[in-house]
Amino acid sequence: METKNSLSSELPSWRPACLRLQEAGTAAGRRPAASQWLGDELRGESGPSLWTNVTVLAPPLCPPSSGAGRVNQPQSRRRTRFATMLRHRAVISRLRQACRLQSVPSRLCIRACSTNDSLQPQCPSLAFSGDNSSPRGWRVMGTLLGLGAVLAYHDHRCRAAEKSPHIYTREEVRSHSSPETRIWVTLGCEVFDVTEFVDLHPGGASKLMLAAGGPLEPFWALYAVHDQPHVREILAQYKVGELSPEDKAPSTLQTSDPYADDPIRHPALKVNSQRPFNAEPPPELLTENYITPNPIFFTRNHLPVPNLDPETYRLHVVGPPGCQSLFLSLDDLYQFPKHEITVTLQCAGNRRSEMTWFKEVKGLAWNTGAISTACWAGARLCDVLAKAGHQLCETEAHVCFEGLDSDPTGTAYGASIPLARAMDPEAEVLLAYEMNGQPLPRDHGFPVRVVVPGVVGARHVKWVGKVSVEPEESYSHWQRRDYKGFSPSVDWDTVDFDSAPSIQELPVQSAITEPKDGETVQSGEVTIKGYAWSGGGRAVVRVDVSLDGGLTWQVAELDGEEQRPRKAWAWRLWHLQAPVPAGKKELNIVCKAVDDSYNVQPDTVAPIWNLRGVLSNAWHRVHVRVTP
């Protein structure tokens, strides 16, 4: 009886036939996966776990190329080889299962090697007796058997890779914290290589680099907007392994909830996000009063709300070169002349949800309520800057504000406005400490915040702790990498934040607060209410309302305080009582405002759509049904 070694010694006689498959693929400019694996296996360059058994079977089916040698083989030797094949029937069974859905040649190979008698009549030329067996046929069958084995072994390795992810320690992850070593992060027990995603991160590469080599949890706890299915789907594409079960999470992860000390909010607010807290009043309450009550004033937070002690609070005002800085307490600010103004604040993302209906954008889904009006009181910024020694200069300069709200890394919210606006008494920029006759609520900046009339809410820095005059605008993420408008053609793959100016003054705006979209109104007469406002101190001179989608128009009546020319810092509320056209079962109500520069709202979202969903000021539309 032949041994395994003697059988394997015949391998060179059939190896060339197998390798010709590989050579043919290479010559055609491709490397078939099966051929490549087959070549590696024959050379002994891959693991022998499955091939060791197959080499015993293959040589008997691939005899020397000489036909005479095949004819003169003793019958007992052929029986011995057949018996050897039977001893490895289990291996062939596994091949049959692995290759059943592979190519036709794989099925032929399995058929040729089967010990099931029912299969033998289908391929009589491959019988193990007689002189009719073609050496070429045996050689091909041997090659196909090897190919089937390779396919099975390749499938085995792929499945093993799927079931056994790479295991890493936290120390190994920490070593991958730069582009040179690759940038890895962890989430739960999973490890991700995010090197290729860093520059694509919407929040900026520097924000993602804060987590390089470590866990994402502390940052996701702060920016809870990340914990969404589509974000996890993106992250899953970069998974490279898992953390070792023995490598326990460091104690630093057992941190307290950074939002646990946030203030209690009014239940009427419609919450857009809890962490950080962002909410708006319902439209039916928004225009009930010209001055928005403090509890339902819209809230826009970017970070946890700090809990500051008014007794120890100090405002750091950096002086110009050669002058000392000021460190002002609340009592110090009270010594400056108190100035009061009524100002409307509007978030850049107000009405973003309407842009989302047209095309997906990234940002909180504000409706019409990210706008409110209050009477603010405090010290003029120009007076405080003058006290510190600042004055207007011929070169461009900016006043930078830094808040006392910060993330775990110490990164604070920041923004800036041009020095010319800050130093202009007519611009009435405040360091405010009162809101509607009361100390600022914590959600709105206690103890001191910036109020910049006519300018986007993002520049009204709350909990302000530092003021400085710089040659360039703030380097804060929210000044340089957010709150900018772009063409509808710009997407997240092509956006260049440095190419667009930061939003300061906002465009003309109006919205309908009553009736609500989808509501049912009575026939006869309908009452329509809303608000209108324009940035830069431009007064609203007219609001046009249509009941038929813009085919015909009526002029609404403006309510509230009269607006001063070029200092119209607050909104105008408006209303219209109009007869419902006879026989109408539904109304498509539309409003648009016009300011004193004759700026008017665009009729649709399409031409103003942008990837961040800011500056949404198309005609506002509500659809209502009419009862008979």
XYZ file of C-alpha atoms in Angstrom:
628
model
C 0.000 0.000 0.000
C 1.274 3.413 -0.864
C 1.916 5.900 1.868
C 0.949 9.561 1.884
C 4.530 10.498 1.121
C 4.695 8.246 -1.935
C 1.412 9.649 -3.176
C 2.550 13.201 -2.623
C 5.677 12.475 -4.603
C 3.517 12.402 -7.725
C 2.401 15.993 -7.172
C 4.826 17.448 -9.736
C 3.178 15.376 -12.469
C -0.130 17.238 -12.137
C 0.955 20.537 -10.634
C 1.686 22.135 -14.052
C -1.853 21.456 -15.209
C -3.240 23.271 -12.177
C -0.877 26.180 -12.516
C -1.804 26.685 -16.149
C -5.151 28.058 -14.915
C -3.285 30.695 -12.959
C -0.888 31.458 -15.820
C -3.768 31.847 -18.269
C -5.460 34.375 -15.982
C -2.215 36.329 -15.534
C -1.596 36.416 -19.272
C -5.067 37.846 -19.803
C -4.301 40.693 -17.396
C -6.175 39.341 -14.408
C -5.530 37.091 -11.433
C -8.566 34.849 -10.810
C -9.009 34.495 -7.097
C -9.354 30.696 -7.207
C -6.291 30.273 -9.440
C -4.227 32.481 -7.210
C -5.218 30.545 -4.124
C -4.614 27.279 -5.944
C -1.119 28.317 -6.937
C -0.327 29.372 -3.384
C -1.587 26.127 -1.973
C 0.441 24.013 -4.401
C 3.562 25.943 -3.467
C 2.860 25.390 0.215
C 2.522 29.147 0.845
C -0.827 28.911 2.609
C -1.922 27.029 5.689
C -2.220 23.256 5.114
C -5.284 22.732 7.281
C -7.485 21.481 4.410
C -4.990 20.943 1.601
C -3.016 18.287 3.534
C -5.908 15.898 3.111
C -6.619 16.861 -0.459
C -3.066 16.125 -1.663
C -3.627 12.487 -0.756
C -6.629 12.369 -3.044
C -5.406 14.396 -5.951
C -2.359 12.416 -7.162
C -4.297 9.220 -7.912
C -6.544 11.215 -10.218
C -3.606 12.927 -11.928
C -1.227 10.118 -13.077
C 1.929 10.707 -15.082
C 1.353 12.139 -18.500
C 2.394 8.933 -20.252
C -0.624 6.897 -21.255
C 1.431 3.657 -21.116
C 2.279 4.254 -17.510
C -1.418 4.535 -16.772
C -2.276 1.284 -18.650
C 0.411 -0.806 -16.978
C -0.554 0.148 -13.420
C -1.524 -2.938 -11.445
C -5.215 -3.298 -10.681
C -4.388 -3.642 -6.954
C -2.677 -0.272 -6.976
C -5.731 1.377 -8.414
C -7.870 -0.318 -5.780
C -5.508 0.885 -3.076
C -5.849 4.458 -4.310
C -9.591 4.117 -4.445
C -9.572 2.821 -0.878
C -7.433 5.789 0.121
C -10.003 8.065 -1.417
C -12.767 6.349 0.542
C -10.871 6.949 3.754
C -11.090 10.662 3.002
C -14.723 10.667 2.024
C -15.483 13.071 4.887
C -13.179 15.641 3.317
C -14.903 15.346 -0.049
C -18.267 15.675 1.657
C -17.148 18.983 3.100
C -15.934 20.077 -0.331
C -19.275 19.168 -1.857
C -21.100 21.323 0.711
C -18.743 24.246 0.293
C -18.723 24.193 -3.502
C -22.314 23.213 -4.244
C -23.142 26.788 -5.239
C -19.805 27.479 -6.866
C -19.021 27.075 -10.563
C -19.995 24.137 -12.798
C -16.396 22.794 -12.817
C -16.592 22.502 -9.023
C -19.711 20.359 -9.309
C -18.052 18.174 -11.959
C -15.120 17.676 -9.650
C -17.363 16.545 -6.831
C -19.282 14.228 -9.122
C -16.079 12.589 -10.334
C -14.929 11.913 -6.802
C -18.257 10.790 -5.367
C -18.638 7.259 -4.034
C -22.365 7.364 -4.690
C -23.099 4.711 -7.316
C -26.004 6.704 -8.669
C -23.563 9.285 -9.915
C -21.202 6.931 -11.711
C -23.332 6.228 -14.797
C -23.494 9.925 -15.557
C -19.736 10.086 -16.191
C -18.647 6.602 -17.424
C -15.472 7.941 -18.945
C -14.213 8.695 -15.458
C -14.601 5.166 -14.102
C -11.685 3.821 -12.099
C -11.009 0.826 -14.376
C -10.243 -0.057 -17.981
C -8.068 1.628 -20.555
C -10.711 4.078 -21.746
C -9.809 6.656 -19.125
C -8.093 9.565 -20.776
C -4.951 10.899 -19.057
C -6.038 14.353 -20.085
C -9.435 13.837 -18.474
C -7.838 12.649 -15.254
C -5.527 15.630 -15.311
C -8.447 18.015 -15.716
C -10.374 16.315 -12.962
C -7.389 16.582 -10.666
C -7.134 20.245 -11.438
C -10.842 20.772 -10.770
C -10.566 18.880 -7.502
C -7.783 21.223 -6.438
C -9.868 24.193 -7.534
C -12.810 22.977 -5.470
C -10.574 22.521 -2.461
C -9.224 26.015 -2.867
C -12.712 27.510 -3.083
C -13.703 25.684 0.076
C -10.542 26.721 1.900
C -10.951 30.363 0.798
C -14.556 30.341 2.011
C -13.359 28.830 5.286
C -10.821 31.603 5.807
C -13.315 34.353 4.949
C -15.837 32.978 7.420
C -13.159 32.683 10.048
C -12.175 36.314 9.512
C -15.812 37.419 9.904
C -16.282 35.438 13.085
C -12.957 36.381 14.636
C -12.319 40.157 14.504
C -8.907 41.486 15.401
C -8.529 42.118 19.127
C -6.668 45.190 20.364
C -5.767 46.589 23.753
C -6.436 50.192 24.727
C -2.686 50.719 24.762
C -2.529 49.693 21.105
C -5.386 52.062 20.284
C -3.626 54.934 22.092
C -0.597 54.449 19.843
C -2.749 55.363 16.822
C -3.315 59.050 17.471
C -1.804 60.870 14.486
C -1.961 60.724 10.691
C 1.490 59.102 10.710
C 0.389 56.199 12.931
C -3.250 56.243 11.673
C -6.079 57.687 13.748
C -8.074 55.173 15.743
C -11.009 55.699 18.094
C -13.234 53.399 20.102
C -16.957 53.268 20.736
C -18.085 50.669 23.214
C -15.980 47.573 22.551
C -15.347 48.382 18.872
C -12.232 49.916 17.297
C -12.354 52.190 14.247
C -9.663 53.581 11.943
C -11.075 57.003 11.003
C -7.951 58.375 9.314
C -9.723 58.835 5.978
C -12.757 60.474 7.622
C -10.980 63.119 9.716
C -10.954 65.784 7.002
C -14.586 64.980 6.150
C -15.858 65.463 9.710
C -18.617 68.137 9.540
C -17.526 69.563 12.889
C -13.967 70.040 11.673
C -10.900 67.810 11.800
C -9.675 69.358 15.041
C -12.814 68.261 16.904
C -12.450 64.635 15.848
C -8.731 64.685 16.627
C -9.602 65.380 20.265
C -10.716 61.744 20.487
C -7.735 60.307 18.559
C -6.411 57.185 20.244
C -9.243 57.095 22.746
C -12.991 56.709 23.280
C -15.734 58.691 21.575
C -18.148 58.416 24.501
C -17.096 61.591 26.360
C -17.640 63.647 23.222
C -20.874 61.939 22.214
C -22.178 62.605 25.720
C -21.539 66.264 25.056
C -22.684 66.372 21.412
C -25.571 63.908 21.643
C -26.589 64.677 18.050
C -23.906 62.162 17.003
C -25.750 59.230 18.576
C -28.011 58.619 15.591
C -28.379 55.613 13.244
C -26.924 57.332 10.175
C -23.839 58.421 12.152
C -23.306 54.881 13.419
C -23.661 53.562 9.856
C -20.898 55.889 8.684
C -18.695 54.865 11.597
C -19.254 51.149 10.943
C -17.477 51.454 7.586
C -14.223 52.163 9.429
C -14.303 49.273 11.911
C -10.971 47.412 12.189
C -11.491 45.258 15.254
C -12.619 45.073 18.852
C -11.187 45.803 22.276
C -9.854 42.973 24.368
C -12.520 41.837 26.868
C -9.844 41.771 29.563
C -8.953 45.409 28.917
C -11.433 47.235 31.115
C -12.529 50.777 30.391
C -10.488 53.413 32.233
C -12.094 55.016 35.233
C -12.106 58.376 33.444
C -15.089 57.164 31.431
C -17.174 56.976 34.585
C -17.814 60.695 34.437
C -20.922 62.509 35.610
C -23.516 63.680 33.139
C -22.365 67.122 31.910
C -26.007 68.135 31.481
C -27.180 66.974 34.904
C -27.083 70.548 36.262
C -29.055 72.135 33.410
C -32.010 74.287 34.580
C -35.637 73.175 34.507
C -37.490 74.308 31.376
C -41.071 75.302 30.633
C -43.165 72.322 29.480
C -44.737 74.312 26.641
C -41.425 74.476 24.780
C -41.129 72.189 21.761
C -37.811 70.414 22.257
C -35.547 69.876 19.259
C -32.670 68.365 21.261
C -32.159 67.625 24.948
C -28.339 67.515 25.040
C -27.522 70.285 24.465
C -30.947 71.753 25.112
C -32.609 73.471 22.165
C -36.288 74.322 22.060
C -38.831 76.758 20.615
C -42.228 78.052 21.724
C -45.279 76.712 19.883
C -46.437 79.118 17.167
C -49.752 79.832 18.862
C -47.898 81.218 21.909
C -45.092 82.914 20.007
C -47.100 85.931 18.860
C -49.519 86.203 21.774
C -47.318 89.004 23.127
C -45.015 91.520 21.520
C -42.449 90.758 24.257
C -41.792 87.042 24.582
C -42.074 85.850 28.211
C -38.748 84.583 29.556
C -39.900 80.992 30.190
C -40.904 80.430 26.554
C -38.165 82.482 24.872
C -36.545 80.135 22.335
C -33.404 78.430 23.692
C -30.305 77.725 21.613
C -27.471 76.046 23.521
C -24.351 74.497 22.031
C -22.894 73.106 25.275
C -23.964 72.369 28.867
C -25.323 75.364 30.786
C -22.707 76.622 33.278
C -23.787 77.350 36.831
C -21.927 80.574 37.645
C -21.647 82.358 40.968
C -22.493 86.059 40.491
C -20.296 86.949 43.473
C -17.139 85.519 41.926
C -17.968 86.276 38.285
C -15.403 88.396 36.447
C -15.506 89.642 32.856
C -12.009 89.734 31.369
C -11.671 92.624 28.912
C -8.275 92.446 27.226
C -6.706 95.863 26.824
C -4.781 97.112 23.767
C -0.958 96.857 23.699
C 0.485 98.964 26.474
C -2.721 99.009 28.522
C -3.871 96.812 31.352
C -6.751 94.391 31.031
C -9.968 94.879 32.993
C -11.526 92.250 35.235
C -15.056 93.472 35.825
C -17.456 92.145 38.442
C -21.222 92.519 38.122
C -21.037 95.527 40.441
C -18.423 97.071 38.147
C -20.733 96.653 35.149
C -23.563 98.284 37.090
C -21.420 101.428 37.324
C -21.599 101.988 33.558
C -24.652 103.863 32.220
C -27.541 101.386 31.980
C -28.958 101.101 28.496
C -32.236 99.394 27.568
C -33.343 98.235 24.120
C -35.946 95.865 22.693
C -34.270 93.372 20.391
C -35.420 90.313 18.440
C -33.036 87.359 18.395
C -33.298 84.838 15.577
C -31.305 81.653 15.117
C -29.643 81.210 11.726
C -31.476 77.879 11.449
C -34.992 79.237 11.993
C -37.403 77.428 9.629
C -34.717 74.886 8.713
C -37.322 72.122 8.640
C -38.756 73.614 5.428
C -35.388 73.226 3.740
C -35.273 69.611 4.905
C -38.608 68.956 3.205
C -37.021 70.066 -0.059
C -33.667 68.287 0.402
C -31.904 66.843 3.427
C -29.727 69.224 5.452
C -27.684 68.836 8.632
C -28.873 70.656 11.711
C -31.677 70.942 14.234
C -35.132 70.821 12.656
C -36.332 74.259 13.776
C -39.826 75.255 12.713
C -40.962 78.899 12.881
C -40.139 79.403 16.571
C -36.374 79.926 16.652
C -37.045 83.629 17.114
C -38.154 85.699 20.119
C -38.150 89.275 21.401
C -37.123 90.713 24.766
C -36.268 93.986 26.450
C -32.575 93.834 27.357
C -30.637 96.049 29.761
C -26.938 96.396 30.468
C -23.776 98.348 29.704
C -22.970 99.436 26.170
C -20.058 97.454 24.795
C -18.560 100.610 23.324
C -18.375 102.160 26.809
C -16.611 99.128 28.267
C -14.137 98.896 25.366
C -13.353 102.608 25.678
C -12.731 102.135 29.412
C -10.193 99.435 28.537
C -8.417 101.841 26.138
C -9.771 100.634 22.781
C -10.722 102.931 19.951
C -11.594 102.687 16.278
C -8.679 101.985 13.984
C -8.171 102.275 10.237
C -7.272 98.621 9.804
C -9.811 95.833 9.992
C -10.408 94.500 13.491
C -12.890 92.274 15.279
C -14.228 92.025 18.810
C -14.028 88.387 19.902
C -16.256 86.961 22.631
C -15.600 83.789 24.582
C -18.269 82.098 26.672
C -17.858 80.299 29.965
C -19.720 77.269 28.604
C -17.204 74.653 27.491
C -16.790 70.994 26.612
C -14.650 68.514 28.635
C -11.549 69.574 26.714
C -12.012 73.202 27.773
C -13.125 74.366 24.329
C -15.528 77.269 24.852
C -18.213 78.689 22.626
C -16.954 81.760 20.788
C -17.938 84.313 18.153
C -17.008 87.788 16.937
C -18.379 90.957 15.342
C -16.569 93.769 13.496
C -14.969 96.368 15.779
C -16.743 99.145 13.862
C -20.134 97.799 14.965
C -18.987 97.207 18.535
C -17.650 100.767 18.933
C -20.661 102.476 17.317
C -23.019 103.883 19.982
C -25.833 103.812 17.423
C -25.397 100.042 17.005
C -26.360 99.674 20.690
C -24.397 96.462 21.322
C -24.872 95.467 24.964
C -23.213 93.497 27.693
C -26.634 92.624 29.065
C -27.427 91.513 32.602
C -31.223 91.915 32.537
C -33.951 90.357 30.381
C -37.469 91.720 30.586
C -36.681 93.494 33.854
C -35.200 90.437 35.572
C -31.684 88.999 35.932
C -30.867 86.848 32.939
C -32.208 83.287 33.238
C -29.455 80.667 33.238
C -30.526 79.359 29.817
C -30.131 82.853 28.411
C -26.683 83.749 29.672
C -26.689 84.537 33.405
C -24.977 86.570 34.657
C -23.874 88.469 31.492
C -24.392 87.934 27.777
C -23.728 89.835 24.562
C -26.694 91.313 22.660
C -25.949 92.498 19.105
C -29.082 94.105 17.620
C -29.864 93.194 14.017
C -27.344 90.358 13.927
C -27.765 86.569 13.847
C -28.245 84.943 17.259
C -24.986 82.984 16.984
C -23.016 86.185 17.750
C -24.982 86.944 20.955
C -22.545 85.002 23.145
C -24.032 83.862 26.463
C -22.191 83.535 29.783
C -19.511 85.798 28.295
C -16.221 85.569 30.167
C -13.721 87.267 27.857
C -13.745 90.133 25.364
C -10.759 90.991 23.172
C -9.997 93.000 20.050
C -8.186 90.983 17.382
C -6.984 91.598 13.812
C -9.030 88.613 12.587
C -12.433 87.196 13.450
C -12.784 84.561 16.134
C -11.146 81.213 15.459
C -14.072 79.471 17.123
C -15.592 76.581 15.205
C -18.954 78.361 15.277
C -17.453 81.419 13.601
C -15.182 79.749 11.044
C -16.822 76.360 10.326
C -20.523 76.977 10.839
C -23.227 79.587 10.310
C -22.287 80.327 6.712
C -24.372 80.188 3.550
C -23.468 78.370 0.325
C -24.819 77.747 -3.160
C -27.385 74.950 -3.578
C -24.762 73.160 -5.684
C -22.323 72.833 -2.760
C -22.411 69.584 -0.791
C -20.338 68.138 2.058
C -17.777 66.779 -0.399
C -17.107 70.162 -2.002
C -17.804 72.704 0.758
C -15.024 75.184 1.555
C -15.926 77.134 4.709
C -13.074 79.574 4.153
C -14.682 80.705 0.897
C -17.807 82.181 2.545
C -18.191 85.050 5.018
C -19.663 84.432 8.448
C -23.327 85.361 8.787
C -23.853 88.682 10.556
C -27.033 90.528 9.515
C -29.946 88.295 8.575
C -32.299 88.655 5.583
C -35.936 89.737 5.755
C -38.203 87.143 7.345
C -41.862 86.459 8.089
C -44.008 83.513 9.134
C -47.610 82.593 9.882
C -48.320 81.544 13.461
C -52.126 81.224 13.184
C -53.796 79.186 11.802
C -51.486 76.179 11.963
C -50.742 73.984 8.980
C -53.413 71.290 8.617
C -55.920 73.100 10.828
C -59.607 73.437 9.994
C -61.097 76.951 9.865
C -64.654 78.168 9.703
C -66.171 79.508 6.515
C -67.029 83.185 6.423
C -63.930 84.937 7.758
C -60.453 83.793 8.690
C -57.974 85.548 10.988
C -54.305 85.154 10.106
C -51.473 86.175 12.458
C -47.712 86.159 12.243
C -44.421 87.980 12.683
C -42.000 89.798 10.381
C -38.433 90.990 10.946
C -35.342 92.040 9.018
C -31.702 92.147 10.050
C -29.377 95.114 10.224
C -31.996 97.421 11.743
C -34.034 97.509 8.526
C -37.706 98.178 9.266
C -40.511 95.978 7.941
C -42.705 98.207 5.795
C -45.254 95.681 4.528
C -46.493 92.125 4.875
C -48.432 90.617 1.978
C -50.789 87.678 2.535
C -52.409 85.389 -0.024
C -55.184 82.852 0.478
C -54.697 81.147 -2.887
C -51.003 80.229 -2.922
C -49.792 83.579 -4.248
C -52.198 84.280 -7.094
C -53.788 87.257 -5.318
C -52.547 89.277 -2.343
C -53.826 91.376 0.548
C -51.822 93.681 2.845
C -51.745 92.750 6.516
C -52.005 95.236 9.379
C -48.766 95.779 11.333
C -48.982 95.717 15.147
C -46.609 96.598 17.966
C -44.085 99.358 18.448
C -43.205 101.789 15.703
C -39.726 101.155 14.351
C -36.961 103.737 14.230
C -35.239 104.214 10.848
C -32.132 102.022 10.619
C -32.614 100.971 14.248
C -35.533 98.620 13.853
C -34.091 95.983 16.150
C -37.375 94.216 16.961
C -40.001 92.377 14.953
C -43.410 93.558 13.792
C -46.372 91.378 14.622
C -49.126 91.448 12.031
C -52.641 90.178 11.411
C -55.191 89.980 8.622
C -58.914 89.331 8.786
C -60.076 88.213 5.385
C -63.289 86.726 3.979
C -63.058 83.100 2.898
C -63.974 82.880 -0.810
C -67.382 81.249 -1.241
C -67.312 77.551 -2.037
C -63.661 77.094 -1.042
C -62.941 73.824 0.756
C -59.311 74.623 1.447
C -56.938 77.583 1.575
C -53.259 77.793 0.686
C -52.187 80.721 2.864
C -48.902 82.444 2.053
C -47.078 85.413 3.577
C -44.062 87.502 2.546
C -42.476 90.581 4.093
C -40.792 93.633 2.565
C -38.252 95.791 4.445
C -37.327 99.453 4.019
C -34.576 98.554 1.552
C -37.274 96.750 -0.466
C -35.732 93.379 0.174
C -38.415 90.723 -0.195
C -38.561 87.029 0.600
C -37.994 84.520 -2.239
C -41.023 82.484 -3.231
C -39.488 79.000 -2.879
C -36.757 77.174 -0.980
C -34.993 75.740 -4.042
C -32.807 78.751 -4.945
C -31.732 79.389 -1.340
C -31.226 75.779 -0.189
C -27.843 75.162 1.455
C -26.259 72.169 3.151
C -26.564 73.626 6.681
C -30.141 74.786 6.263
C -29.464 78.363 7.377
C -31.025 81.612 6.105
C -34.343 79.895 5.364
C -36.681 82.766 4.490
C -38.832 81.646 1.567
C -42.536 82.540 1.533
C -44.138 80.825 4.490
C -47.070 78.578 3.585
C -49.803 76.834 5.545
C -52.571 74.679 4.147
C -55.954 74.645 5.953
C -59.338 73.054 5.366
C -62.594 75.014 5.417
C -65.745 73.719 7.084
C -69.044 74.474 5.291
